[in-house]
Coordinates of C-alpha atoms in Angstrom, one line a residue:
X1 CA 19.4 63.5 -53.7
X2 CA 20.1 60.0 -54.8
X3 CA 23.7 58.8 -54.8
X4 CA 24.9 57.8 -58.2
X5 CA 25.8 54.1 -58.5
X6 CA 28.5 53.0 -61.1
X7 CA 31.1 54.8 -63.1
X8 CA 29.0 56.3 -65.8
X9 CA 26.0 58.7 -65.7
X10 CA 22.6 57.3 -66.3
X11 CA 20.6 59.0 -69.1
X12 CA 17.2 58.4 -70.4
X13 CA 16.9 57.6 -74.1
X14 CA 14.2 58.5 -76.6
X15 CA 13.9 57.7 -80.3
X16 CA 12.2 61.0 -81.2
X17 CA 15.2 63.2 -81.9
X18 CA 15.0 65.5 -85.0
X19 CA 17.6 67.1 -87.1
X20 CA 20.4 64.9 -85.8
X21 CA 22.8 63.4 -88.3
X22 CA 24.9 60.3 -87.5
X23 CA 28.4 59.9 -89.0
X24 CA 28.3 63.7 -89.7
X25 CA 32.1 63.8 -90.3
X26 CA 31.6 61.7 -93.4
X27 CA 30.9 64.9 -95.2
X28 CA 34.7 65.0 -95.6
X29 CA 34.4 61.9 -97.9
X30 CA 31.4 63.3 -99.7
X31 CA 33.2 66.6 -100.4
X32 CA 36.3 64.6 -101.6
X33 CA 34.1 62.7 -104.1
X34 CA 32.7 66.0 -105.3
X35 CA 36.0 67.9 -105.6
X36 CA 37.8 64.9 -107.3
X37 CA 34.9 64.5 -109.8
X38 CA 34.7 60.8 -109.0
X39 CA 30.9 60.9 -108.9
X40 CA 30.3 62.3 -112.4
X41 CA 33.2 60.3 -113.9
X42 CA 32.0 56.9 -112.6
X43 CA 28.4 57.7 -113.5
X44 CA 29.5 58.3 -117.1
X45 CA 31.6 55.1 -117.1
X46 CA 28.7 52.9 -115.8
X47 CA 26.0 54.5 -118.0
X48 CA 26.0 51.4 -120.3
X49 CA 24.8 49.3 -117.4
X50 CA 21.9 51.6 -116.4
X51 CA 18.6 50.0 -117.3
X52 CA 15.8 51.9 -119.0
X53 CA 13.6 53.9 -116.6
X54 CA 16.0 53.0 -113.7
X55 CA 15.5 55.4 -110.7
X56 CA 19.0 55.1 -109.3
X57 CA 22.3 55.8 -111.2
X58 CA 24.7 52.8 -111.2
X59 CA 27.7 55.0 -110.5
X60 CA 26.0 56.6 -107.5
X61 CA 25.0 53.1 -106.2
X62 CA 28.6 51.9 -106.5
X63 CA 30.0 55.0 -104.8
X64 CA 27.4 54.7 -102.0
X65 CA 28.7 51.1 -101.2
X66 CA 32.3 52.4 -101.4
X67 CA 31.5 55.2 -98.9
X68 CA 29.8 52.7 -96.6
X69 CA 33.0 50.5 -96.8
X70 CA 35.2 53.6 -96.1
X71 CA 33.1 54.2 -93.0
X72 CA 33.7 50.7 -91.7
X73 CA 31.1 48.6 -93.5
X74 CA 32.0 45.1 -94.7
X75 CA 29.0 44.0 -96.7
X76 CA 26.5 45.4 -99.3
X77 CA 23.7 45.8 -96.7
X78 CA 25.9 48.3 -94.7
X79 CA 24.8 50.9 -97.3
X80 CA 21.8 51.2 -95.1
X81 CA 23.8 53.6 -92.8
X82 CA 23.9 56.0 -95.7
X83 CA 20.2 55.5 -96.6
X84 CA 19.3 56.7 -93.1
X85 CA 21.0 60.1 -93.7
X86 CA 19.6 61.4 -97.1
X87 CA 20.4 65.0 -96.1
X88 CA 24.2 64.1 -96.4
X89 CA 24.3 61.3 -98.9
X90 CA 21.2 61.9 -101.0
X91 CA 18.9 59.2 -102.3
X92 CA 20.4 55.7 -101.6
X93 CA 19.2 52.6 -103.4
X94 CA 17.5 49.7 -101.6
X95 CA 19.4 46.6 -100.7
X96 CA 17.8 44.6 -103.6
X97 CA 18.7 47.3 -106.1
X98 CA 22.3 47.3 -104.8
X99 CA 22.5 43.5 -105.2
X100 CA 21.1 43.6 -108.7
X101 CA 23.7 46.1 -109.7
X102 CA 26.5 43.9 -108.4
X103 CA 25.0 41.0 -110.3
X104 CA 24.8 43.1 -113.5
X105 CA 28.4 44.3 -113.2
X106 CA 29.6 40.8 -112.4
X107 CA 27.9 39.6 -115.6
X108 CA 29.6 42.4 -117.5
X109 CA 32.9 40.7 -116.7
X110 CA 36.1 42.4 -117.8
X111 CA 34.3 45.2 -119.6
X112 CA 32.7 46.4 -116.4
X113 CA 35.9 46.1 -114.5
X114 CA 37.8 48.0 -117.1
X115 CA 35.2 50.8 -117.0
X116 CA 35.7 51.2 -113.2
X117 CA 39.5 51.0 -113.4
X118 CA 39.7 53.5 -116.2
X119 CA 37.6 55.9 -114.2
X120 CA 39.8 55.6 -111.2
X121 CA 42.9 56.2 -113.3
X122 CA 41.4 59.3 -114.8
X123 CA 40.4 60.7 -111.5
X124 CA 43.7 59.8 -109.9
X125 CA 45.6 61.9 -112.4
X126 CA 43.4 64.8 -111.6
X127 CA 43.9 64.3 -107.8
X128 CA 47.7 64.2 -108.1
X129 CA 47.7 67.3 -110.2
X130 CA 45.5 69.2 -107.6
X131 CA 47.5 67.9 -104.7
X132 CA 50.7 69.5 -105.9
X133 CA 53.5 69.1 -103.4
X134 CA 51.6 66.5 -101.3
X135 CA 51.1 64.2 -104.3
X136 CA 53.0 60.9 -104.4
X137 CA 54.9 62.0 -107.6
X138 CA 55.9 65.4 -106.2
X139 CA 59.6 64.3 -106.3
X140 CA 59.3 63.3 -110.0
X141 CA 59.1 59.6 -109.3
X142 CA 56.6 57.0 -108.1
X143 CA 57.0 53.9 -106.0
X144 CA 54.6 51.0 -106.3
X145 CA 54.7 48.2 -103.7
X146 CA 53.4 44.7 -104.4
X147 CA 52.3 42.4 -101.6
X148 CA 49.9 39.5 -101.1
X149 CA 47.2 39.3 -98.5
X150 CA 45.4 36.3 -97.1
X151 CA 41.6 36.6 -96.9
X152 CA 40.3 33.7 -94.8
X153 CA 36.8 32.4 -95.1
X154 CA 35.0 29.3 -96.4
X155 CA 32.2 28.4 -98.7
X156 CA 33.1 30.8 -101.5
X157 CA 33.9 30.1 -105.1
X158 CA 37.6 29.5 -105.7
X159 CA 38.5 29.2 -102.1
X160 CA 41.4 26.9 -101.3
X161 CA 43.9 26.0 -98.6
X162 CA 46.6 28.7 -98.1
X163 CA 50.3 28.4 -97.3
X164 CA 49.5 29.3 -93.7
X165 CA 47.1 26.3 -93.5
X166 CA 44.0 28.5 -93.5
X167 CA 41.3 28.5 -96.1
X168 CA 40.2 31.4 -98.4
X169 CA 41.7 33.6 -101.1
X170 CA 45.2 35.1 -101.7
X171 CA 44.8 38.4 -103.6
X172 CA 47.9 40.2 -104.8
X173 CA 47.7 43.9 -104.4
X174 CA 49.7 47.0 -105.4
X175 CA 49.9 50.3 -103.6
X176 CA 51.5 53.7 -104.5
X177 CA 53.7 54.8 -101.6
X178 CA 53.0 58.3 -100.3
X179 CA 56.3 58.5 -98.5
X180 CA 57.0 59.3 -94.9
X181 CA 54.6 62.2 -94.9
X182 CA 51.6 60.2 -96.0
X183 CA 50.1 56.7 -96.3
X184 CA 49.4 55.1 -99.7
X185 CA 46.7 54.3 -102.2
X186 CA 45.7 51.1 -104.0
X187 CA 46.3 50.7 -107.7
X188 CA 45.7 47.0 -108.3
X189 CA 44.1 44.0 -106.7
X190 CA 44.2 40.6 -108.4
X191 CA 41.8 38.1 -106.9
X192 CA 43.4 34.6 -106.6
X193 CA 42.6 31.3 -105.0
X194 CA 44.1 30.6 -101.5
X195 CA 46.6 28.2 -103.0
X196 CA 48.0 30.7 -105.4
X197 CA 51.8 30.8 -105.2
X198 CA 53.5 33.7 -103.5
X199 CA 56.2 33.9 -106.2
X200 CA 54.1 33.3 -109.3
X201 CA 55.7 35.6 -111.9
X202 CA 52.7 35.7 -114.1
X203 CA 50.6 37.1 -111.3
X204 CA 53.2 39.7 -110.4
X205 CA 53.3 40.8 -114.1
X206 CA 49.5 41.0 -114.3
X207 CA 49.3 43.0 -111.1
X208 CA 52.1 45.4 -112.2
X209 CA 50.3 45.9 -115.5
X210 CA 47.1 46.8 -113.7
X211 CA 49.1 49.1 -111.4
X212 CA 50.9 50.9 -114.2
X213 CA 47.6 51.5 -116.0
X214 CA 46.4 53.5 -112.9
X215 CA 49.4 55.9 -113.1
X216 CA 49.6 59.0 -115.3
X217 CA 51.0 58.0 -118.7
X218 CA 54.4 59.5 -118.0
X219 CA 55.0 56.9 -115.2
X220 CA 53.8 53.8 -117.1
X221 CA 57.4 53.1 -118.3
X222 CA 60.8 54.4 -117.5
X223 CA 63.2 54.6 -114.5
X224 CA 61.1 57.1 -112.7
X225 CA 58.7 54.3 -111.6
X226 CA 60.1 52.0 -109.0
X227 CA 58.5 48.5 -108.5
X228 CA 59.2 47.2 -105.0
X229 CA 58.4 43.7 -103.8
X230 CA 59.5 41.2 -101.1
X231 CA 61.3 38.0 -102.1
X232 CA 58.1 36.8 -103.8
X233 CA 59.0 39.0 -106.7
X234 CA 62.6 37.9 -106.9
X235 CA 62.1 35.6 -109.9
X236 CA 64.0 35.6 -113.3
X237 CA 60.7 36.0 -115.3
X238 CA 59.4 39.0 -113.3
X239 CA 62.7 40.9 -113.2
X240 CA 63.2 40.2 -116.9
X241 CA 59.7 41.6 -117.7
X242 CA 60.4 44.7 -115.6
X243 CA 63.6 45.5 -117.6
X244 CA 62.4 44.5 -121.0
X245 CA 63.4 46.9 -123.8
X246 CA 60.9 49.7 -124.0
X247 CA 59.8 49.3 -120.4
X248 CA 62.9 50.0 -118.5
X249 CA 61.3 50.2 -115.1
X250 CA 63.3 50.5 -111.9
X251 CA 63.0 47.7 -109.4
X252 CA 63.9 46.8 -105.9
X253 CA 62.9 43.2 -105.2
X254 CA 63.7 40.9 -102.3
X255 CA 65.8 37.8 -103.0
X256 CA 65.8 34.4 -101.4
X257 CA 69.1 33.6 -99.6
X258 CA 70.5 30.7 -101.6
X259 CA 73.5 28.7 -100.6
X260 CA 75.6 30.6 -103.1
X261 CA 74.6 33.9 -101.6
X262 CA 75.2 32.5 -98.1
X263 CA 78.7 31.5 -99.0
X264 CA 79.4 34.8 -100.7
X265 CA 78.4 36.7 -97.6
X266 CA 80.9 34.7 -95.5
X267 CA 83.7 35.8 -97.9
X268 CA 82.9 39.6 -97.8
X269 CA 85.9 41.3 -96.2
X270 CA 85.1 43.5 -93.1
X271 CA 86.2 46.6 -94.9
X272 CA 83.5 46.1 -97.6
X273 CA 80.6 46.4 -95.1
X274 CA 79.0 49.9 -94.9
X275 CA 76.9 50.9 -91.9
X276 CA 73.1 50.9 -92.6
X277 CA 71.2 54.1 -92.1
X278 CA 67.9 55.2 -90.7
X279 CA 65.4 57.5 -92.5
X280 CA 66.7 60.5 -90.5
X281 CA 70.2 59.9 -91.7
X282 CA 71.5 58.4 -88.5
X283 CA 73.5 55.2 -88.5
X284 CA 71.4 52.1 -87.8
X285 CA 72.8 50.3 -84.8
X286 CA 74.1 46.8 -85.4
X287 CA 73.4 46.7 -89.2
X288 CA 75.7 46.8 -92.2
X289 CA 75.3 46.5 -96.0
X290 CA 77.5 45.2 -98.8
X291 CA 77.2 44.6 -102.5
X292 CA 77.8 41.1 -103.9
X293 CA 79.3 40.5 -107.3
X294 CA 80.4 37.5 -109.3
X295 CA 78.7 34.5 -111.0
X296 CA 75.6 34.8 -108.8
X297 CA 74.4 37.4 -111.3
X298 CA 74.8 35.0 -114.2
X299 CA 71.4 34.5 -116.0
X300 CA 69.9 37.7 -114.5
X301 CA 69.2 40.9 -116.6
X302 CA 72.1 43.1 -117.3
X303 CA 72.6 45.9 -114.8
X304 CA 71.2 44.0 -111.8
X305 CA 72.9 44.6 -108.5
X306 CA 72.7 42.3 -105.5
X307 CA 72.9 44.0 -102.0
X308 CA 72.9 42.2 -98.7
X309 CA 72.3 43.4 -95.2
X310 CA 73.5 41.8 -92.0
X311 CA 72.0 42.8 -88.7
X312 CA 72.2 41.6 -85.1
X313 CA 68.9 39.8 -84.4
X314 CA 66.5 41.2 -81.8
X315 CA 66.7 39.7 -78.4
X316 CA 65.0 36.3 -78.4
X317 CA 64.8 36.0 -82.2
X318 CA 65.9 32.7 -83.6
X319 CA 68.5 32.6 -86.4
X320 CA 67.7 30.8 -89.6
X321 CA 69.9 28.3 -91.4
X322 CA 70.6 31.0 -94.1
X323 CA 72.0 33.5 -91.5
X324 CA 75.7 33.8 -91.0
X325 CA 78.1 34.5 -88.1
X326 CA 75.2 35.2 -85.7
X327 CA 73.8 37.8 -88.0
X328 CA 70.4 38.0 -89.7
X329 CA 71.0 38.1 -93.4
X330 CA 68.6 39.7 -96.0
X331 CA 69.1 40.4 -99.6
X332 CA 67.5 42.4 -102.5
X333 CA 68.2 43.2 -106.1
X334 CA 68.0 46.5 -107.9
X335 CA 69.0 48.2 -111.1
X336 CA 69.4 51.6 -109.6
X337 CA 72.9 53.1 -110.0
X338 CA 74.5 56.3 -108.8
X339 CA 73.3 56.0 -105.2
X340 CA 75.1 54.7 -102.0
X341 CA 74.2 51.2 -101.2
X342 CA 73.1 52.2 -97.7
X343 CA 70.5 54.5 -99.3
X344 CA 69.3 51.8 -101.6
X345 CA 69.0 49.4 -98.7
X346 CA 67.0 52.0 -96.7
X347 CA 64.7 52.5 -99.7
X348 CA 64.1 48.8 -99.9
X349 CA 63.5 48.5 -96.2
X350 CA 60.8 51.2 -96.4
X351 CA 58.8 48.6 -98.4
X352 CA 57.6 47.5 -94.9
X353 CA 55.0 50.3 -95.2
X354 CA 53.1 48.0 -97.6
X355 CA 52.2 46.0 -94.5
X356 CA 50.4 49.1 -93.1
X357 CA 48.5 49.4 -96.4
X358 CA 47.5 45.7 -96.1
X359 CA 46.3 46.3 -92.5
X360 CA 44.3 49.3 -93.7
X361 CA 42.8 47.2 -96.5
X362 CA 41.8 44.5 -94.0
X363 CA 40.0 47.2 -91.9
X364 CA 38.3 48.5 -95.1
X365 CA 36.3 45.7 -96.6
X366 CA 39.0 43.1 -97.1
X367 CA 38.6 41.3 -93.8
X368 CA 36.5 38.8 -95.8
X369 CA 34.9 38.6 -99.3
X370 CA 31.2 38.9 -98.6
X371 CA 29.9 37.5 -101.9
X372 CA 29.9 33.9 -103.1
X373 CA 30.8 34.1 -106.8
X374 CA 34.3 35.1 -107.9
X375 CA 32.9 37.5 -110.5
X376 CA 31.0 39.4 -107.8
X377 CA 34.0 39.4 -105.4
X378 CA 36.1 41.0 -108.2
X379 CA 33.6 43.8 -108.2
X380 CA 33.8 43.9 -104.4
X381 CA 37.6 44.3 -104.7
X382 CA 37.1 47.3 -106.9
X383 CA 34.7 48.8 -104.4
X384 CA 37.3 48.3 -101.6
X385 CA 39.9 50.1 -103.7
X386 CA 37.6 53.0 -104.3
X387 CA 37.0 53.2 -100.5
X388 CA 40.8 53.1 -99.9
X389 CA 41.3 55.7 -102.7
X390 CA 38.9 58.1 -100.8
X391 CA 40.6 57.4 -97.5
X392 CA 44.0 58.3 -99.1
X393 CA 42.9 61.2 -101.3
X394 CA 41.0 63.0 -98.5
X395 CA 44.1 63.3 -96.2
X396 CA 46.3 64.2 -99.2
X397 CA 44.0 67.0 -100.2
X398 CA 42.6 68.2 -96.9
X399 CA 44.8 67.2 -93.9
X400 CA 48.3 68.1 -92.9
X401 CA 51.0 67.1 -90.4
X402 CA 50.5 63.9 -88.5
X403 CA 46.8 63.7 -89.3
X404 CA 47.9 62.7 -92.9
X405 CA 49.3 59.5 -91.4
X406 CA 46.1 58.4 -89.6
X407 CA 44.9 55.0 -90.6
X408 CA 41.2 54.3 -91.5
X409 CA 40.3 53.2 -88.0
X410 CA 41.5 56.4 -86.5
X411 CA 39.9 58.5 -89.2
X412 CA 36.6 56.8 -88.5
X413 CA 36.8 57.2 -84.7
X414 CA 38.0 60.8 -84.7
X415 CA 36.8 62.5 -87.8
X416 CA 33.9 60.5 -89.3
X417 CA 32.0 59.4 -86.2
X418 CA 30.8 62.6 -84.5
X419 CA 27.1 63.4 -84.8
X420 CA 25.8 66.8 -86.1
X421 CA 22.7 68.9 -86.1
X422 CA 21.1 69.8 -89.4
X423 CA 19.7 73.3 -89.4
X424 CA 17.7 74.8 -92.2
X425 CA 18.1 78.6 -92.5
X426 CA 16.3 80.1 -95.4
X427 CA 17.2 78.0 -98.4
X428 CA 20.5 76.8 -96.8
X429 CA 21.1 73.6 -94.8
X430 CA 23.9 73.9 -92.2
X431 CA 25.4 70.9 -90.5
X432 CA 26.6 71.8 -87.0
X433 CA 29.2 69.6 -85.4
X434 CA 29.6 69.3 -81.7
X435 CA 31.7 72.1 -80.4
X436 CA 33.1 70.0 -77.5
X437 CA 34.3 67.2 -79.8
X438 CA 38.2 67.3 -79.7
X439 CA 38.7 67.0 -83.4
X440 CA 35.9 69.2 -84.7
X441 CA 38.4 71.9 -85.8
X442 CA 40.3 69.3 -87.9
X443 CA 37.1 68.5 -89.7
X444 CA 36.1 72.1 -90.3
X445 CA 39.7 73.1 -91.4
X446 CA 39.8 70.1 -93.8
X447 CA 36.4 71.1 -95.3
X448 CA 37.7 74.6 -95.9
X449 CA 40.8 73.3 -97.7
X450 CA 38.6 71.1 -99.9
X451 CA 36.3 74.1 -100.6
X452 CA 39.3 76.1 -101.9
X453 CA 40.3 73.4 -104.4
X454 CA 39.2 74.0 -108.0
X455 CA 36.1 72.2 -109.1
X456 CA 36.6 69.4 -111.7
X457 CA 36.0 70.2 -115.3

């Protein structure tokens, strides 16, 4: 008996296996597509771009690319991983056919983008209805977070130097917050050059319009929809647009600490400060909130409230010139009334979850923009959003507990990556997942939940 050398067993490898399916857990995404009706809806929407006697349906091609991105791909050629598994993904177009479709949709301009976006909005309404108590509007309100993301690369159309002294693009995105029990889903992505301003009101307005069009009609205006941004959205033009007569949206936007705000904070009496709170209701140690009034609100829309928070900085953190009395000062504006200011401050602080959505987007096709032309990269952004939709809808419909909070990388590693064995019995095909895989039961339970959902009409 030979003594084993090294830490891992040595195995012989042959390329002659049969009936083995890679990325077998991806059936979760395939079933999500089927149960949401996304496949038939997008096929119908892109029918005008199907060429006579074409073999492959444009909607199926676009969905295949989105599925590849959801599984970790970052370019059009990664659709090849689906092409290798026709038993799970069906017929998949060749790389040249995929490229030609992207060229065609890019040439279609705004009309093609509107077709894709309208389909996503239609399917989203169905998904939320089916999701019931796990839907983001289960409480009767919807929160939309706006945030920018830097995509660094070179040699692409409309690239420019960014404010971080890198080079690339600076898209502005919007996400619907799923709350503490879930993640979030994208509802808008505005492609912008790298030198686009962080606080450009026109871009925030356009992105918000795109986001509202993705929501059910009852949430496209009115106080039940909260628009939440960092200080980039704290401009007169954007806040005035949000509160325009007939729109009446709720908002919670970060504000830049001006000298007037700094001086007002110094004059707030100790009794006016209220302890900040944590999501579990406990008092946040070393943090207090107060509401500012006076002439600082002159020129802003009626009903605007200005709330500040002071907090002891973390050990080693450097204070800024706008901080006061050794405390880190932050400020936001809102038009919400009838709630304690500590609760409003907590609601605004939870906007930090948008950073998690940005991280997930970077890990799902937004690490770079793979195409050269801006028109094609706009189509790519729609593909990325479809992939992120699927990665949000599948947990919403099929997972529960902590698994609903798993980010894309963990979903890929634990649920999508296991291999399976395809067995044909009579006229049925059965995909058998490895019994020893620690998360196989999560996959099978999720598939059972999806199977119990009503089929789309």
